[in-house]
XYZ file of C-alpha atoms in Angstrom:
380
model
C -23.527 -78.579 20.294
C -24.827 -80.643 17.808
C -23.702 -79.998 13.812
C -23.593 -82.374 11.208
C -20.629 -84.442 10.662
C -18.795 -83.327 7.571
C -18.399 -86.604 6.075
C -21.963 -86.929 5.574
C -21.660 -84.146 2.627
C -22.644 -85.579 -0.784
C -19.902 -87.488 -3.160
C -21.290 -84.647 -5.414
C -19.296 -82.293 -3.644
C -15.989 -83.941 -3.746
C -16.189 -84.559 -7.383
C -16.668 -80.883 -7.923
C -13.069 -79.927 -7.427
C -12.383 -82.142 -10.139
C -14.779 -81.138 -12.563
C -14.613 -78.931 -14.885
C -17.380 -76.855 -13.403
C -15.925 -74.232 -10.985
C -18.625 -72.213 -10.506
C -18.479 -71.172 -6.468
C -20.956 -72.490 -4.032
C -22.866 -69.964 -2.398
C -21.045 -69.180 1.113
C -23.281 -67.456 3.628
C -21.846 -64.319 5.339
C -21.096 -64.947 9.250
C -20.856 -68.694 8.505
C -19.640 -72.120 7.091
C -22.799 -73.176 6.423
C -24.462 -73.958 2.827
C -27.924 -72.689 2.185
C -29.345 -75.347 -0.037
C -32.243 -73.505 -0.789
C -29.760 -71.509 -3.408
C -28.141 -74.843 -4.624
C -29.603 -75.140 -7.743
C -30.819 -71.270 -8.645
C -28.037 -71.444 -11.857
C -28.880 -74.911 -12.994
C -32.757 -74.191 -13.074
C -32.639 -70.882 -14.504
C -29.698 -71.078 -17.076
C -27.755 -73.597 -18.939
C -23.816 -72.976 -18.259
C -21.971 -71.885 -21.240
C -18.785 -73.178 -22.575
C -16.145 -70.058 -21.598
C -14.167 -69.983 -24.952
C -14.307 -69.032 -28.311
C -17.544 -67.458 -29.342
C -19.282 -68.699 -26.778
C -17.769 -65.948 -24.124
C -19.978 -62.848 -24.039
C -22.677 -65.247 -23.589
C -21.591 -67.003 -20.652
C -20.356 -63.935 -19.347
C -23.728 -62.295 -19.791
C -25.582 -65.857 -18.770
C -23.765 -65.122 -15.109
C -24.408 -61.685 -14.755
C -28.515 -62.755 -15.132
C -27.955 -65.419 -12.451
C -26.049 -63.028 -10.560
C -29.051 -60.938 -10.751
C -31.820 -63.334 -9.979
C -29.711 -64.645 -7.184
C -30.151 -61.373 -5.826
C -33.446 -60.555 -6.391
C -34.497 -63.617 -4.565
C -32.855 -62.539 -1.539
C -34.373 -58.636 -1.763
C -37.652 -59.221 -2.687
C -38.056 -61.521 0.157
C -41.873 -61.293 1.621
C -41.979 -63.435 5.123
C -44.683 -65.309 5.750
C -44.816 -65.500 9.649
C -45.862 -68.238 11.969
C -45.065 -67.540 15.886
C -45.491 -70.725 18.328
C -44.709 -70.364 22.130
C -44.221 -72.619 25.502
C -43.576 -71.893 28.607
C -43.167 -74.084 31.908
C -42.406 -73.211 35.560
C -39.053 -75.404 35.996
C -36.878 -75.898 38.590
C -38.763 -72.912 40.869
C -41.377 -72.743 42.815
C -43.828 -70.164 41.331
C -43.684 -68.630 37.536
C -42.585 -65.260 37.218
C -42.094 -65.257 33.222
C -44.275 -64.329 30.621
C -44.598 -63.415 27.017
C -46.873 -61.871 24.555
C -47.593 -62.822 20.534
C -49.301 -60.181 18.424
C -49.724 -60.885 14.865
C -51.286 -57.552 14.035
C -50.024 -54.829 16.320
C -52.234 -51.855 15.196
C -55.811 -53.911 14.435
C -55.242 -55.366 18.102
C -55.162 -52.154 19.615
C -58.124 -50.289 16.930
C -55.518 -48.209 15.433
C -55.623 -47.071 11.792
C -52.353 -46.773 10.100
C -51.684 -45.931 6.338
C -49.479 -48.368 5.740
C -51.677 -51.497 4.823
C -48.316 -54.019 6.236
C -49.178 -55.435 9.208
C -46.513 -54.468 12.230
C -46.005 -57.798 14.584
C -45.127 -58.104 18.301
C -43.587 -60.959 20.128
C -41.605 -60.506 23.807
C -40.407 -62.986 26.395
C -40.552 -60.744 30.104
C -38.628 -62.564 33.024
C -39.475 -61.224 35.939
C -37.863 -60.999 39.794
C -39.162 -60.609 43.277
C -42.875 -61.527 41.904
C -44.693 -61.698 39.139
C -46.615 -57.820 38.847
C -43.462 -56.211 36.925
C -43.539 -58.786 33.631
C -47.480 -58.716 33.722
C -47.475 -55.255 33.772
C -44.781 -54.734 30.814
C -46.700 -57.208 28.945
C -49.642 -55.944 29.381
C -48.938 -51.872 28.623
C -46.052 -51.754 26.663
C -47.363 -53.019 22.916
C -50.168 -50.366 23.344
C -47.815 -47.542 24.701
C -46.157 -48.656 21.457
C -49.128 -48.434 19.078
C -50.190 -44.822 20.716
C -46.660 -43.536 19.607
C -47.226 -40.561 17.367
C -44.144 -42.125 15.325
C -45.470 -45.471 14.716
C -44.609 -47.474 12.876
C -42.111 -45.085 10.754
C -39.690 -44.504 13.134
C -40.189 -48.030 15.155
C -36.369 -47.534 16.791
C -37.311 -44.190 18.753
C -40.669 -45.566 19.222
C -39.391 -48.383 20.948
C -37.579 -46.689 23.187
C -39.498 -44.094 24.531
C -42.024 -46.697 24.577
C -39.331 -48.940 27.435
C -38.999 -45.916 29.470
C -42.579 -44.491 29.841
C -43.539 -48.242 30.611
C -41.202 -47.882 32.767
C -42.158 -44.838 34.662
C -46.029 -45.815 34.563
C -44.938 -48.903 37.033
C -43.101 -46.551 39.244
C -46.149 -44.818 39.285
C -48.157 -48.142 39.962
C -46.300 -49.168 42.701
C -46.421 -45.941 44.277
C -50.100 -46.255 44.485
C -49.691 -49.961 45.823
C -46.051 -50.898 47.474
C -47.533 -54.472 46.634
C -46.660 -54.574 43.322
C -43.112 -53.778 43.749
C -40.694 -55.819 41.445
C -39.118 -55.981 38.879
C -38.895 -57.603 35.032
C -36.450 -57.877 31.795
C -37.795 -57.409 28.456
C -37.134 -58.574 25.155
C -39.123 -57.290 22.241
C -39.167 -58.249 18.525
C -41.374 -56.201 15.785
C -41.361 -56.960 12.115
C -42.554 -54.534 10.266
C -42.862 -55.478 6.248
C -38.802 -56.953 5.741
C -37.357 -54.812 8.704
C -36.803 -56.998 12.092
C -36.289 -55.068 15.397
C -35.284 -56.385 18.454
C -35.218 -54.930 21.872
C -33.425 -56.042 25.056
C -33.229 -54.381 28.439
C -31.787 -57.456 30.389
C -30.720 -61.224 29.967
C -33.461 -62.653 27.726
C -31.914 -63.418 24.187
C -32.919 -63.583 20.669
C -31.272 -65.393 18.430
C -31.965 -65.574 14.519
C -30.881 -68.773 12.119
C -29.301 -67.608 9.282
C -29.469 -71.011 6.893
C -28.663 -72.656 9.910
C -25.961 -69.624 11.282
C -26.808 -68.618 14.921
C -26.982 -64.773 15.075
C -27.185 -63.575 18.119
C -29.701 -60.302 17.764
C -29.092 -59.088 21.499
C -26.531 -58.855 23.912
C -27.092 -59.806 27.661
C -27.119 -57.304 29.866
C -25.094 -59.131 32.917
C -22.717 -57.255 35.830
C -19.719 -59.592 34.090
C -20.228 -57.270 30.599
C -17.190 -54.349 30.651
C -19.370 -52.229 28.416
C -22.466 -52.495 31.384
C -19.506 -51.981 34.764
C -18.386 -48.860 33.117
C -21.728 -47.577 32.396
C -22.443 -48.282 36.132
C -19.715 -47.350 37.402
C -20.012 -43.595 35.407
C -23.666 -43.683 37.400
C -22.517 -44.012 41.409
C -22.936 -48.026 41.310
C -20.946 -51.287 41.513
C -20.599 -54.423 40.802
C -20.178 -56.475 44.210
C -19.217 -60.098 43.726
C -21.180 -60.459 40.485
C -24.300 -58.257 41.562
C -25.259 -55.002 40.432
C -24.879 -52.956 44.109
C -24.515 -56.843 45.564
C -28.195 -57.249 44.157
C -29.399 -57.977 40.933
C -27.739 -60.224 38.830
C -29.201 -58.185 35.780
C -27.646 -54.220 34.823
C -31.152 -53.326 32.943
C -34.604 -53.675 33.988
C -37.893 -52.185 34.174
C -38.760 -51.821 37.860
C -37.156 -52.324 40.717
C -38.255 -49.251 41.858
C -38.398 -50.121 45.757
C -34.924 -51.025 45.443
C -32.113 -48.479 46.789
C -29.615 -46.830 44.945
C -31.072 -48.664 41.741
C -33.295 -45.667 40.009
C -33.485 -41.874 40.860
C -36.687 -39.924 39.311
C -36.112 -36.373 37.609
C -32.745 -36.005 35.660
C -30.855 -37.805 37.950
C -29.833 -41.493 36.155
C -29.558 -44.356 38.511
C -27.176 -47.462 37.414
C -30.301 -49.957 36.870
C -31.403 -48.877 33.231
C -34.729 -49.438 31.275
C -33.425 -48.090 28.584
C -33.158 -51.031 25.647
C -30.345 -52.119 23.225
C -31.481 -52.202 19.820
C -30.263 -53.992 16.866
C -32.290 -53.726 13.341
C -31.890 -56.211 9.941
C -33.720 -56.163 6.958
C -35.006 -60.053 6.235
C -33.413 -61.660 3.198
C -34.904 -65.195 1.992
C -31.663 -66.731 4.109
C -33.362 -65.741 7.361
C -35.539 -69.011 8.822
C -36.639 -67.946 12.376
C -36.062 -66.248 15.508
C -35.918 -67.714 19.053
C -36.369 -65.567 21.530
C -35.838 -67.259 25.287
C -35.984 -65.940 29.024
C -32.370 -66.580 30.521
C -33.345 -70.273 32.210
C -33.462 -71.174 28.271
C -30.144 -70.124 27.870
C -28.403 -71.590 30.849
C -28.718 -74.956 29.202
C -28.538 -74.383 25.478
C -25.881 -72.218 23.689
C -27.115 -69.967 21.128
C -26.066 -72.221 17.986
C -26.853 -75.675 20.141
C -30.529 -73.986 19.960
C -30.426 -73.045 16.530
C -29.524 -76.604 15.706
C -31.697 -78.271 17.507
C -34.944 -75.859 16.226
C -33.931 -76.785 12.822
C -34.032 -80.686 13.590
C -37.491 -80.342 14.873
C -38.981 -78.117 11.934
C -37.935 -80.600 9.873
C -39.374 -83.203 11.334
C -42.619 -81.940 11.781
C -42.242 -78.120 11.113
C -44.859 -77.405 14.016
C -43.452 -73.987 15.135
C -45.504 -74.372 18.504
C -44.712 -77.888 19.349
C -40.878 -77.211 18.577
C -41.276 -74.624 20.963
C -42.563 -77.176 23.527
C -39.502 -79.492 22.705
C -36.836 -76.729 23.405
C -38.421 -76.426 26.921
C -38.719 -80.183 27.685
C -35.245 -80.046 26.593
C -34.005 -77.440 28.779
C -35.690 -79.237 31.754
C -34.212 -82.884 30.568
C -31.079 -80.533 30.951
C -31.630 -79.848 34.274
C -32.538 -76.318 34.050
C -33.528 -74.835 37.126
C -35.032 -71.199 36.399
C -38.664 -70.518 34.676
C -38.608 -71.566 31.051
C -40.278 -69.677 28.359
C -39.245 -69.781 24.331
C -41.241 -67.541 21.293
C -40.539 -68.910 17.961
C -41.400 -66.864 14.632
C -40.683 -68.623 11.039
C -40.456 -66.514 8.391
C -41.385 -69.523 5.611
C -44.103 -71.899 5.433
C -41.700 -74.751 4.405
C -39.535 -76.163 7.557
C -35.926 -75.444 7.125
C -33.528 -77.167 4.491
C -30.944 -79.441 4.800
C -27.386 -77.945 5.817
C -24.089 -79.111 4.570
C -20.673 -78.496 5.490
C -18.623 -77.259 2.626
C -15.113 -79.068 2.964
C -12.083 -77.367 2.974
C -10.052 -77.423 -0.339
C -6.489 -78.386 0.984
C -3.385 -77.549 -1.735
C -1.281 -81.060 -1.696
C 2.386 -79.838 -2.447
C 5.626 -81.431 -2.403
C 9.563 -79.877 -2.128
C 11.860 -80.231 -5.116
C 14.040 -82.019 -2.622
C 11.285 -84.380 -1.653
C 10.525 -85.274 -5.208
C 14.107 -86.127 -5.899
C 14.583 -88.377 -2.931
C 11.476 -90.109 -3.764
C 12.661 -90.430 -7.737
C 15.897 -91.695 -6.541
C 13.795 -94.110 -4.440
C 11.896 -95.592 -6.958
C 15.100 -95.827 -9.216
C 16.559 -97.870 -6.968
């Protein structure tokens, strides 16, 4: 993982616990990280008051306004998206992932909504045993989506009746032709105005930087998570030596329809799900991007080493599509041996900011009993 050393934090800093000025550096929630983009949001808006005499109402009333503005930058947050995606075969011998971008969910597919906010689509799709099952969940999905008679306003339920009749149509599909038998995870993000939802049914992963704070925005759905054996294990299935029934490595899916034991039509639940986790945040103006990556992405990067190394790139060149090209050249450098495919979306035009590592203040104390054995000491 690569973070910045702490010693490379500004002499600025250190002084501050001497100066007079106390005022708190802004501390983002699920992190250590600074967000330097809210460095300076007192010292351009207000001039600090002296805190005595007369002067006291005012300052007080001088920090409630920054308190204020502070906030309003973060709620009144617009995002301004760019997407950028690569993709590459990797250590395999054919290409089984794929993924989909859609800036405009509703004017892609002719449909007229009232809302005049735009509803994007991005998804990485990893398939298994060929390549029909992520094509087709590409392909039918965003438009199942769209035709929802609860789009966009209730995007969660959408969602995920949208996962399951996808899922059923393949059935159906592969009924008709036993060729296109196979199967597919899915990962889904929409943003809809300031609202960010993300979708998983499998081991893709989306991840979010938070001022430079991984958040992980989906879980993966592997035979090792407790949470997934019990589900299974409430359906009729197993986990055999790391495989769900001794065959998939993955406990949801859309697909895998020719495989035994996995699915069962009607009301009957088999232990292979398509149903998706979902996990909703509102964007605030500490949100940079998302990465969303099949699982070969995360074999070789951890979920902050990826965050960290985004953010390098972006500010280098803050080309969303040809950082997306470096994470994959990366993974392979790494040895990677699955198919490799990585959607980026930025929420801001400008690349990331500089992060800093707020040091620790450390109380330096000493015993009575030390003190006098040291004055005795320098008594002689």
């Amino acid at each position: 993982m690569c973070v910045k050393d702490a010693e490379q934090v500004s002499q600025e800093m250190e002084d501050l616990d001497d100066s007079n000025d106390k005022r708190p550096w802004p501390l983002l929630s699920g992190g250590d990280f600074l967000c330097t983009q809210m460095e300076n949001w007192d010292d351009k808006d207000s001039t600090l008051a002296v805190v005595s005499g007369s002067n006291r109402l005012e300052s007080i009333s001088e920090d409630a306004v920054a308190t204020d503005r502070k906030h309003g930058l973060l709620t009144n947050f617009t995002p301004t998206l760019r997407s950028g995606e690569w993709s590459d075969i990797g250590g395999r011998s054919y290409m089984e992932d794929t993924h989909i971008c859609i800036a405009d969910l509703a004017k892609t597919f002719g449909c007229n909504l009232m809302s005049e906010q735009a509803v994007s689509f991005y998804g990485v799709f990893d398939g298994h045993g060929g390549e029909h099952a992520s094509h087709f969940v590409r392909d039918y999905l965003p438009r199942v989506i769209v035709e929802d008679a609860d789009f966009p306003l209730e995007l969660e339920k959408v969602v995920t009746r949208s996962f399951m009749k996808t899922d059923a149509a393949f059935a159906k599909s592969c009924s008709l032709k036993s060729a296109l038998a196979s199967g597919t995870t899915a990962l889904t993000a929409m943003i809809f105005g300031r609202s960010l939802l993300v979708a998983n049914a499998g081991d893709c992963r989306a991840v979010l930087s938070q001022c430079g704070t991984a958040i992980e925005m989906s879980k993966d759905h592997r035979p090792c998570c407790m949470k997934e054996k019990r589900r299974i294990e409430s359906l009729g299935g197993s986990i055999d030596d790391g495989y769900l029934n001794g065959q998939l490595g993955v406990t949801r899916a859309l697909g895998d329809w020719h495989l035994e034991g996995m699915k069962e039509m009607g009301e009957r639940i088999g232990p292979l799900s398509a149903e998706p986790e979902l996990k909703m945040i509102t964007l605030t103006n500490l949100d940079e991007f998302l990465i969303i990556g099949s699982d070969g992405i995360w074999d070789v990067f951890t979920s902050q080493n990826a965050i960290d190394f985004a953010r390098r790139r972006l500010q280098e060149h803050n080309d969303v599509k040809l950082c997306c090209k470096e994470i994959v050249e990366e993974a392979i450098k790494r040895e990677a041996t699955d198919n490799l495919t990585v959607v980026l979306v930025s929420f801001h035009l400008e690349p990331p900011p500089p992060s800093v590592i707020q040091r620790a203040r450390v109380r330096r104390s000493i015993s009575a009993e030390v003190l006098q054995s040291l004055k005795r000491l320098l008594e002689g």
